[in-house]
GROMACS .gro file of C-alpha atoms in nm:
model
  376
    1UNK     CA    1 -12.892  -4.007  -1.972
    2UNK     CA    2 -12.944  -4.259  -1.726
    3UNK     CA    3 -13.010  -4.008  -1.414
    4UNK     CA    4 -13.262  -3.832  -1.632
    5UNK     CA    5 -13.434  -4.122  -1.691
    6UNK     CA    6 -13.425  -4.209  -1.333
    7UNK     CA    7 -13.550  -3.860  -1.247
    8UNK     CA    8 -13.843  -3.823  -1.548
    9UNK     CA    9 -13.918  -4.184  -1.476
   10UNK     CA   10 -14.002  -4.292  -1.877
   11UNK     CA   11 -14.114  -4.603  -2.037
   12UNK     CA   12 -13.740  -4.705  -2.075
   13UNK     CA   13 -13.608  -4.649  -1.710
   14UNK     CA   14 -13.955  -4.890  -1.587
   15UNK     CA   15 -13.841  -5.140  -1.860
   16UNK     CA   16 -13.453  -5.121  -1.716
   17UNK     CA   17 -13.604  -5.248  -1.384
   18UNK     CA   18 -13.888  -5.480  -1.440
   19UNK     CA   19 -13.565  -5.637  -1.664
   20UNK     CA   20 -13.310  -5.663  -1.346
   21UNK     CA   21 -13.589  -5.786  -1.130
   22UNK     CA   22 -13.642  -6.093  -1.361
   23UNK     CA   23 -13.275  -6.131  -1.339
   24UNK     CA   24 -13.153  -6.115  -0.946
   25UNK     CA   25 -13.517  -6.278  -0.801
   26UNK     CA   26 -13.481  -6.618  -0.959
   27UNK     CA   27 -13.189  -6.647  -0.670
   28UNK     CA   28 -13.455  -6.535  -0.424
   29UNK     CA   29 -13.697  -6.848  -0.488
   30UNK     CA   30 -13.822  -6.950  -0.197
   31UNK     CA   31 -13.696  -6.685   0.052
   32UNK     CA   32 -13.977  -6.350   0.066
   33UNK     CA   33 -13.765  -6.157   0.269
   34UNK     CA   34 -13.470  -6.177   0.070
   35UNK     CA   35 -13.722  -6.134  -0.219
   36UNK     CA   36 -13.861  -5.857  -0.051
   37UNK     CA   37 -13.545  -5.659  -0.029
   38UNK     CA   38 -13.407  -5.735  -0.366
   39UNK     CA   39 -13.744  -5.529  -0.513
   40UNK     CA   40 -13.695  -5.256  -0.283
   41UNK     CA   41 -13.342  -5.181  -0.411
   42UNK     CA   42 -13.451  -5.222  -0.763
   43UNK     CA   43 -13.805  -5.029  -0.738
   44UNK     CA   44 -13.598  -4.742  -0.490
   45UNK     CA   45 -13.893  -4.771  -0.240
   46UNK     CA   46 -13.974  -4.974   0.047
   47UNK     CA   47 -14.135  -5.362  -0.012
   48UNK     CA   48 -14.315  -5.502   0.240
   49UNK     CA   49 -14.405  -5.833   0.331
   50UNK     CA   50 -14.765  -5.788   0.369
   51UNK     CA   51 -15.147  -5.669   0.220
   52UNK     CA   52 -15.148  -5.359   0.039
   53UNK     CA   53 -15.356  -5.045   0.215
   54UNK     CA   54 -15.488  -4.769   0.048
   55UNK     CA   55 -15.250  -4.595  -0.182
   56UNK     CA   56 -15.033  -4.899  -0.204
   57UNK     CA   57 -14.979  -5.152  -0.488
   58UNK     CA   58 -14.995  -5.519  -0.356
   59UNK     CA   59 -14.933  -5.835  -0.529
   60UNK     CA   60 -14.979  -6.227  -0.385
   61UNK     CA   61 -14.912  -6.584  -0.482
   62UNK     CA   62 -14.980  -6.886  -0.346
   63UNK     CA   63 -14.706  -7.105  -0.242
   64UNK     CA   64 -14.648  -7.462  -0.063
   65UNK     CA   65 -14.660  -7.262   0.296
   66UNK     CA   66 -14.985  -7.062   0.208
   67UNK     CA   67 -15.010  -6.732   0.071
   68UNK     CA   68 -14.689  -6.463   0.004
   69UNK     CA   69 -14.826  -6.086   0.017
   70UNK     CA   70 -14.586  -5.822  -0.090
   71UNK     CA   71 -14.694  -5.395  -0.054
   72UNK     CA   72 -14.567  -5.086  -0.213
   73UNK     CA   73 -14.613  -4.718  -0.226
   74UNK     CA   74 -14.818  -4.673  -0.566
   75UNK     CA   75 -14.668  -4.420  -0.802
   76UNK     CA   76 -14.831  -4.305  -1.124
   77UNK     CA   77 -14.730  -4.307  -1.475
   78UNK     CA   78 -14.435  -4.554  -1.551
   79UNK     CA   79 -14.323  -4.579  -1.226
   80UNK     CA   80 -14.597  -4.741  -1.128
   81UNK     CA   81 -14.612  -5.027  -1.375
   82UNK     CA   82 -14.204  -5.108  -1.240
   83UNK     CA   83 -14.383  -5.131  -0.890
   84UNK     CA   84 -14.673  -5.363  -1.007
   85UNK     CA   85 -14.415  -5.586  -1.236
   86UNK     CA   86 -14.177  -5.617  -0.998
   87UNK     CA   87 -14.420  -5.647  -0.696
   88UNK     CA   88 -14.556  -5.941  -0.908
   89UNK     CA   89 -14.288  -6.098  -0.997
   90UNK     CA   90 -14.114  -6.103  -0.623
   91UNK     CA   91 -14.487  -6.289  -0.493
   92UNK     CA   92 -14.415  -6.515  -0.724
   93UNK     CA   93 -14.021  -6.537  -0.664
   94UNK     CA   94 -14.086  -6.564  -0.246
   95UNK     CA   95 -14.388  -6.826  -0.300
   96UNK     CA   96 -14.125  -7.078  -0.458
   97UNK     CA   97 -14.103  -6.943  -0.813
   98UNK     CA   98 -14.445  -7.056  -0.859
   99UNK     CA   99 -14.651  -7.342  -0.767
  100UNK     CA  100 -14.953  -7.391  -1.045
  101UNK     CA  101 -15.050  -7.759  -0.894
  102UNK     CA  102 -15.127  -7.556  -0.533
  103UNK     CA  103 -15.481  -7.509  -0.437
  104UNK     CA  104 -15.597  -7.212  -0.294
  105UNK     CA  105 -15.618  -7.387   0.028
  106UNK     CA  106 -15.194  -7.434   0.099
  107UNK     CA  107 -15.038  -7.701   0.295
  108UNK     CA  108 -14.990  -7.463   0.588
  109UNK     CA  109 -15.366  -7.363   0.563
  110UNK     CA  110 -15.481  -7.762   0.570
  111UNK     CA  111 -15.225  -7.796   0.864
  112UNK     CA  112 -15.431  -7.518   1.019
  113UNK     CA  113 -15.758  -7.600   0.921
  114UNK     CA  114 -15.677  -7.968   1.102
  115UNK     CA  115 -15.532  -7.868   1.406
  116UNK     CA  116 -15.891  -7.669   1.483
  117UNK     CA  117 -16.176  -7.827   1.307
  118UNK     CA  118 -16.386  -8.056   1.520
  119UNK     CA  119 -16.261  -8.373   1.584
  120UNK     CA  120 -16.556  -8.552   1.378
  121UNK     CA  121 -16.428  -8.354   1.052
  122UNK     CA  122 -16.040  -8.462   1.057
  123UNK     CA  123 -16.081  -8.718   0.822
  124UNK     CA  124 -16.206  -8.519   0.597
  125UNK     CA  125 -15.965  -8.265   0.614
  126UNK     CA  126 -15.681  -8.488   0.640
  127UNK     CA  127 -15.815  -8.634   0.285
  128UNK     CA  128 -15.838  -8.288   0.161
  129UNK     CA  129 -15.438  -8.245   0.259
  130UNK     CA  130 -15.352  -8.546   0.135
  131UNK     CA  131 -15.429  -8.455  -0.244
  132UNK     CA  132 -15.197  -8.139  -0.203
  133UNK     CA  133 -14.905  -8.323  -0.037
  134UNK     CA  134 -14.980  -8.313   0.330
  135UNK     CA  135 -14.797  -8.600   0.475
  136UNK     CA  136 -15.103  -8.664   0.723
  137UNK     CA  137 -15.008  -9.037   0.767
  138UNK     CA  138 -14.659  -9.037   0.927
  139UNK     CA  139 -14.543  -9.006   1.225
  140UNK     CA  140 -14.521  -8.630   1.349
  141UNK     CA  141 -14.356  -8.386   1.620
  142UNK     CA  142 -14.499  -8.059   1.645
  143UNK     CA  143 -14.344  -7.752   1.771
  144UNK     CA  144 -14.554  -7.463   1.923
  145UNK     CA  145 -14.407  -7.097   1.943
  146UNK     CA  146 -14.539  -6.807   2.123
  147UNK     CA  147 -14.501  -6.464   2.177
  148UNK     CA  148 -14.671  -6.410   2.483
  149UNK     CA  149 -14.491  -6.048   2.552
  150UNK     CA  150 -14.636  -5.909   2.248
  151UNK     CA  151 -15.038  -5.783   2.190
  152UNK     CA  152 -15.249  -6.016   2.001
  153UNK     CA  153 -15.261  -5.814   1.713
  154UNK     CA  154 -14.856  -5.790   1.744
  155UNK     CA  155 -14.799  -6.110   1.802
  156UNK     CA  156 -15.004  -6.278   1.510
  157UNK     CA  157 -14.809  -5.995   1.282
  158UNK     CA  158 -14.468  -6.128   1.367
  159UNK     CA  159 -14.559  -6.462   1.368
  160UNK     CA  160 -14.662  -6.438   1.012
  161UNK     CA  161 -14.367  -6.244   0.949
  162UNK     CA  162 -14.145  -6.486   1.053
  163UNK     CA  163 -14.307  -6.802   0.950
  164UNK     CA  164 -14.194  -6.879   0.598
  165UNK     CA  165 -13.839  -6.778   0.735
  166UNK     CA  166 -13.839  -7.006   1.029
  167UNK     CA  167 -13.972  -7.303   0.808
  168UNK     CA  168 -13.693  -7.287   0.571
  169UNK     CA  169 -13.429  -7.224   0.815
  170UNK     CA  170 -13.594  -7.576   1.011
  171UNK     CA  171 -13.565  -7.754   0.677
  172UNK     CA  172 -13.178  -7.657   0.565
  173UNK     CA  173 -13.094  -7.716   0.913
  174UNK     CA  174 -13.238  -8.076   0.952
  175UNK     CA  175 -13.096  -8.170   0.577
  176UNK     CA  176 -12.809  -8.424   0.688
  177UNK     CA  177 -12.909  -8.442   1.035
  178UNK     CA  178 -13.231  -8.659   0.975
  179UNK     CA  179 -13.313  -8.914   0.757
  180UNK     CA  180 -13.468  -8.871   0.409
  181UNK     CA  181 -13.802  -8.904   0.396
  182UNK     CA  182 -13.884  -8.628   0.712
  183UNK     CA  183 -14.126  -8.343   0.601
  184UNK     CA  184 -14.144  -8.003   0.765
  185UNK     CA  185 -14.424  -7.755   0.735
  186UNK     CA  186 -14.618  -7.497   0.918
  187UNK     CA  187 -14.893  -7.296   1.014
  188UNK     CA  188 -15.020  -7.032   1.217
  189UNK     CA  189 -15.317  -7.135   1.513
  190UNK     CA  190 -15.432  -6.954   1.748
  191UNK     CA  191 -15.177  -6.643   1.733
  192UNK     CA  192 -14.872  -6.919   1.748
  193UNK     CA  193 -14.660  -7.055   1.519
  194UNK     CA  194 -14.633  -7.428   1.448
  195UNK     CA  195 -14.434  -7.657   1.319
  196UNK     CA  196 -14.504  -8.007   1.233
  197UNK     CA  197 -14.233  -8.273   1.138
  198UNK     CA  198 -14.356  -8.579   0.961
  199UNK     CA  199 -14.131  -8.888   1.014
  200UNK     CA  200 -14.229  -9.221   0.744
  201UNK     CA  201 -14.112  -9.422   1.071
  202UNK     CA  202 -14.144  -9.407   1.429
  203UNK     CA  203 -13.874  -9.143   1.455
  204UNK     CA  204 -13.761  -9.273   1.811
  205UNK     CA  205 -13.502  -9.113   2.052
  206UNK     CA  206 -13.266  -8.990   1.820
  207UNK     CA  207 -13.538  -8.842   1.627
  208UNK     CA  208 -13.723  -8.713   1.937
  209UNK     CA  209 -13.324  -8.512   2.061
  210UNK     CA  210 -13.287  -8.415   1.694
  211UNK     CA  211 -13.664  -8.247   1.697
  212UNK     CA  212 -13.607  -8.042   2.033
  213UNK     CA  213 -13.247  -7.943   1.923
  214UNK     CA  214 -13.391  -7.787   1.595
  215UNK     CA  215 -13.672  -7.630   1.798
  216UNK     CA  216 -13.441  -7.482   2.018
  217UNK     CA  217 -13.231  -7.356   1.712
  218UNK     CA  218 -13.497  -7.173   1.601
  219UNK     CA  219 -13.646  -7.006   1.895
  220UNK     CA  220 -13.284  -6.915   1.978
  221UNK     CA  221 -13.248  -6.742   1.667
  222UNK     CA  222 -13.617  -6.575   1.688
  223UNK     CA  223 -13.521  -6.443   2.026
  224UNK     CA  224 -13.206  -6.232   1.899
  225UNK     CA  225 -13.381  -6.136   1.602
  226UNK     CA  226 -13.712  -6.009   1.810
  227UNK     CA  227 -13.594  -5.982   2.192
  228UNK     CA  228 -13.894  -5.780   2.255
  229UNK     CA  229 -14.158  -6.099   2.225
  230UNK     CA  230 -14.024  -6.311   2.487
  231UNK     CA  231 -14.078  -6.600   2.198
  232UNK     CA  232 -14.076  -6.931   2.384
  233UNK     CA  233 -14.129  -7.291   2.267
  234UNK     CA  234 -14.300  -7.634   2.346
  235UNK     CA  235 -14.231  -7.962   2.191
  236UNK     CA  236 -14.469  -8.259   2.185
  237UNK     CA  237 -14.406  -8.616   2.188
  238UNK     CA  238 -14.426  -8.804   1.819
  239UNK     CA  239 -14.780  -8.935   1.751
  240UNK     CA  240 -14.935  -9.090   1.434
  241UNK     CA  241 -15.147  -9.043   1.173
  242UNK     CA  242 -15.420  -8.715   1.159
  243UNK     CA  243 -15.532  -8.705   1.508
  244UNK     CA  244 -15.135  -8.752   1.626
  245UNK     CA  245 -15.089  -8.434   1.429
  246UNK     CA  246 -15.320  -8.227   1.690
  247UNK     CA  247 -15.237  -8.465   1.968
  248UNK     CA  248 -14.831  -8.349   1.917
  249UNK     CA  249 -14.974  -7.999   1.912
  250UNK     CA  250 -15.170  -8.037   2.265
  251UNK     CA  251 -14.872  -8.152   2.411
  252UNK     CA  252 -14.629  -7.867   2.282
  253UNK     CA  253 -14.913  -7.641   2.401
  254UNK     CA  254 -14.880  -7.790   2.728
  255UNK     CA  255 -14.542  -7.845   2.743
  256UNK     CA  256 -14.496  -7.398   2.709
  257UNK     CA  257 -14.717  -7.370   3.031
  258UNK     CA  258 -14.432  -7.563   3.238
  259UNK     CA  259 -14.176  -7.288   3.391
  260UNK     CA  260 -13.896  -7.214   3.165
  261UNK     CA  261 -13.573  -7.015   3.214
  262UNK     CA  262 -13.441  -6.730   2.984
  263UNK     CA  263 -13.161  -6.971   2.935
  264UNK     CA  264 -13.387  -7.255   2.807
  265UNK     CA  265 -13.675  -7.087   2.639
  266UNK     CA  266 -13.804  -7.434   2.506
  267UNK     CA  267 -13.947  -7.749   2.705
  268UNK     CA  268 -14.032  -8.083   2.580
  269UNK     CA  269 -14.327  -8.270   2.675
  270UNK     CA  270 -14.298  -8.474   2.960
  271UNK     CA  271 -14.358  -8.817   2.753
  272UNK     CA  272 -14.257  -9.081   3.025
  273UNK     CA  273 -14.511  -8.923   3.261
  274UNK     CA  274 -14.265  -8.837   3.568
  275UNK     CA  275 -14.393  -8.484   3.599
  276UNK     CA  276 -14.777  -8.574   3.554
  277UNK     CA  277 -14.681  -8.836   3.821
  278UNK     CA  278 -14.535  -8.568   4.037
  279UNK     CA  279 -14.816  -8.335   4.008
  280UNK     CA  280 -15.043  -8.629   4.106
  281UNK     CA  281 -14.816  -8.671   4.423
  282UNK     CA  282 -14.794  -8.338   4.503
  283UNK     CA  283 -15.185  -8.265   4.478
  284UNK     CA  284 -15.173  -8.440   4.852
  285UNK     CA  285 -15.192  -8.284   5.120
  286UNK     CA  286 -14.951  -8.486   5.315
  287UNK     CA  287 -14.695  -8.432   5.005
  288UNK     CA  288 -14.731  -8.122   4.967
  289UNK     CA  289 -14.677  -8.016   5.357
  290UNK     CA  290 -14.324  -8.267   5.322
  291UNK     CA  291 -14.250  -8.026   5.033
  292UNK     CA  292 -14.308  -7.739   5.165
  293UNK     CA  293 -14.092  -7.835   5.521
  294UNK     CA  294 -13.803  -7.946   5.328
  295UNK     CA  295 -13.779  -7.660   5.099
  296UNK     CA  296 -13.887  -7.447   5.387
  297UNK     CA  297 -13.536  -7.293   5.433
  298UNK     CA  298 -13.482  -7.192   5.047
  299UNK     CA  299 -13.813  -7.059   4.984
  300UNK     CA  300 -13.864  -6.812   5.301
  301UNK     CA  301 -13.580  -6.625   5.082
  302UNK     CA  302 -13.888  -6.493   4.832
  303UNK     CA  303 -13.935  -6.598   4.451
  304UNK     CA  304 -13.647  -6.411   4.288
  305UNK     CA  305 -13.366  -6.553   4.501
  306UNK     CA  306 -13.542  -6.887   4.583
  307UNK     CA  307 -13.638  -7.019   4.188
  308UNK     CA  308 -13.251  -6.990   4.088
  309UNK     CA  309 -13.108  -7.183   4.412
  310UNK     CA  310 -13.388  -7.462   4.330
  311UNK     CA  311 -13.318  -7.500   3.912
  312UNK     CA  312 -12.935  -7.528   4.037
  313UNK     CA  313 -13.016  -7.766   4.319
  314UNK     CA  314 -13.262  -7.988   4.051
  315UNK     CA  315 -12.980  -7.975   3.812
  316UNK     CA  316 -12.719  -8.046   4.056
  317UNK     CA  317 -12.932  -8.353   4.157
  318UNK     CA  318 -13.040  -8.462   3.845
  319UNK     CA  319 -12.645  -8.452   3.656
  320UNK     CA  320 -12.534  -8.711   3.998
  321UNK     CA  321 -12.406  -8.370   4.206
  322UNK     CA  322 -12.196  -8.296   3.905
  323UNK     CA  323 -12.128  -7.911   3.909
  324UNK     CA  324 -11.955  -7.908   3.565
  325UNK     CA  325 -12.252  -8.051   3.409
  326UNK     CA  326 -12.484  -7.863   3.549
  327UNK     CA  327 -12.331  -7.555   3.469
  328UNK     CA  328 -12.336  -7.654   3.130
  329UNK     CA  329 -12.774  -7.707   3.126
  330UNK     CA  330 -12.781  -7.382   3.362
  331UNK     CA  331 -12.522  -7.174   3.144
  332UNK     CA  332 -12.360  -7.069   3.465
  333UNK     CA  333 -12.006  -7.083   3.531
  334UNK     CA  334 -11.919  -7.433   3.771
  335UNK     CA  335 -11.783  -7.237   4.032
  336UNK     CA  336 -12.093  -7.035   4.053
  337UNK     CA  337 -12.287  -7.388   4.050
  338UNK     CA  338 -12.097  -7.443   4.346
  339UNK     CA  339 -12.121  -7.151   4.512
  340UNK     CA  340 -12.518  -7.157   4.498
  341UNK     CA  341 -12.456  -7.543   4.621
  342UNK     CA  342 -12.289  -7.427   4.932
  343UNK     CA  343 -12.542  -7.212   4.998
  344UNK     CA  344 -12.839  -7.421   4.968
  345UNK     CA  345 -12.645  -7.704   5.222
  346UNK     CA  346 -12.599  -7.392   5.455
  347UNK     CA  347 -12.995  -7.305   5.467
  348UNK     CA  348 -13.096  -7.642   5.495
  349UNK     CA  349 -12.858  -7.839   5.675
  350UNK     CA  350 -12.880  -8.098   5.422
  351UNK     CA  351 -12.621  -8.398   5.315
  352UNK     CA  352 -12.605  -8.392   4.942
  353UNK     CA  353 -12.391  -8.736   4.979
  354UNK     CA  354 -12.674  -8.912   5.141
  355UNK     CA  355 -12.891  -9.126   4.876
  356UNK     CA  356 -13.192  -9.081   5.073
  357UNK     CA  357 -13.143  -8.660   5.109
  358UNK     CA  358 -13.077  -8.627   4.752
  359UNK     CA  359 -13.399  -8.816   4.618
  360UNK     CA  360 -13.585  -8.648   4.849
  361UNK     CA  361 -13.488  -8.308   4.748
  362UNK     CA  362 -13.457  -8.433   4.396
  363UNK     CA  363 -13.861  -8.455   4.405
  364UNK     CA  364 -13.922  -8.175   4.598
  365UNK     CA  365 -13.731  -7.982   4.372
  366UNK     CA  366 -13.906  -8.141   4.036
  367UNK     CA  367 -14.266  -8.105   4.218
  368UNK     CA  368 -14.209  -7.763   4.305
  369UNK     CA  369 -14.084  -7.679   4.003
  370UNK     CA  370 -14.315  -7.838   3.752
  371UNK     CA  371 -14.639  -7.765   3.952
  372UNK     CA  372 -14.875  -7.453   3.788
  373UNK     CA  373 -14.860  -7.105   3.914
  374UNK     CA  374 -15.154  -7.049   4.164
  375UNK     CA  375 -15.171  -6.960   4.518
  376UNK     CA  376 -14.991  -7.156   4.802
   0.00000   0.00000   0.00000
């Protein structure tokens, strides 16, 4: 009797399934994908997490992180109220289990809507997010992602895609390792993802690691998931109030156009100024010829075998010509730290135990290294 009604499709079998979706989705609150798949096992069809097309049933709800869109195949007849039921009650399952108090304009919306309105209209948004929960008035560090592999069309898809995920994922993870009080939300600008944390205090260094470790938690985990999009991250230094919100997000913007390794796919904003200080150095002439002569020897090998030998030198340098610990920031093995050291002192001739050598090659390295792509 059951597989008949299965196959025919009555009143009774879309009754049997709007009834098991109101009873395995409440676990779902919060989570769309998991929402997602729960109402494609029960509708039999597959529920994506997106607008409906033509042909499709859709359903939407508004929740704390902006709006949760879930599509289905229509089907006629019975069938097709268990797709509309269920579709209906996942949105509202994956939005939080419903938020009535949310405006149409979300948190993640008024985060957007801040980080690009004219600077002469962020009080007035920041008002605006304030009466919906925004924490506009704390202290905040905002993460940028970007998928720059991807199409612009692709990328903003999987972005939004991953969003909701990635915030919740940032907010377990931080429960226990920050202090109560920190917010997390997000929103999607200018086909990237960010991510805003909003500290009551100043957040200081151990906030400031904290930040950049969960950043690079969740890139990390975006990268296995999606190791076609080259996702990368920047991390800005905390600011306050509304205009520290965009401020942070400048500075993660910035901080992704300073080189990064596959190995460290985030960078932090340089907040005690030592790179924009090196950048000002190396803009001379004079500097930039001393460069250039020192590092002669290493970069007559060509980009591809030059870059690696100068991240392992600055690492070498910059852990006190420790190769154990720069292994560990390189994710090399020591002894092929030391390998590449051996052959860097070979090219150049250089005495790694003189003070003198290694701070000069310690900001040759750094300059080189941190200065923008562009011709010689």
């Amino acid at each position: 009797m059951a597989v008949d009604r299965a196959v025919a499709g009555d009143s009774a079998d879309a009754l049997a399934r709007i009834g098991a979706a109101a009873r395995e989705l409440p676990s779902a609150a919060g989570d769309p994908e998991r929402a997602a798949a729960i109402a494609a096992r029960l509708l039999g069809t597959p529920v994506e997490r997106r607008a409906a097309g033509p042909g499709e049933e859709g359903a939407s709800a508004a929740g704390p992180d902006g709006e949760v869109r879930l599509a289905a195949a229509a089907q006629p007849g019975h069938p097709g109220t268990a797709v509309r039921s269920v579709l209906a009650l996942a949105a509202l399952t994956a939005a939080g289990g419903g938020h009535g108090d949310v405006p149409v304009r979300s948190r993640g919306h008024l985060l957007a809507e801040l980080l690009v309105a004219p600077q002469d209209q962020t009080a007035r948004v920041a008002a605006r997010g304030r009466t919906i929960g925004l924490p506009v008035d704390g202290r905040h560090i905002a993460l940028r992602i970007e998928a720059a592999a991807l199409p612009a069309a692709d990328r903003y898809r999987l972005l939004d895609t991953v969003l909701p995920r990635t915030l919740t994922d940032v907010r377990q993870h931080a429960d226990g390792h920050l202090p109560d009080g920190v917010h997390w939300n997000a929103a999607l600008v200018d086909d990237a993802l960010v991510l805003l944390g909003t500290w009551p205090t100043d957040p200081g260094a151990p906030g400031r690691r904290t930040a950049l470790a969960l950043a690079r938690r969740a890139v990390d985990r975006l990268r296995r998931l999606h190791p076609e999009a080259d996702l990368r991250g920047g991390v800005g230094a905390p600011h306050r109030g509304p205009l520290g919100i965009r401020t942070s997000a400048r500075e993660a913007r910035a901080a992704l156009l300073k080189p990064t390794v596959d190995t460290a796919p985030v960078t932090a904003h340089d907040a005690a100024g030592l790179d924009r200080m090196l950048l000002e150095w190396y803009a001379s002439d004079t500097a930039r010829e001393a460069v250039n002569e020192l590092l002669a020897p290493i970069t007559e090998l060509g980009p591809d075998r030059a870059d690696p030998l100068l991240r392992t030198l600055q690492a070498y340098l910059d852990h006190n010509n420790s190769p154990a610990r720069a292994a560990e920031e390189l994710h090399l093995h020591r002894n092929a730290v030391g390998a590449r050291i051996r052959r860097i002192t070979d090219l150049t001739g250089a005495d790694l135990t003189d003070p003198e050598t290694r701070l000069a090659l310690q900001l040759a390295c750094r300059a080189r290294l941190s200065a923008p792509p562009g011709p010689a």
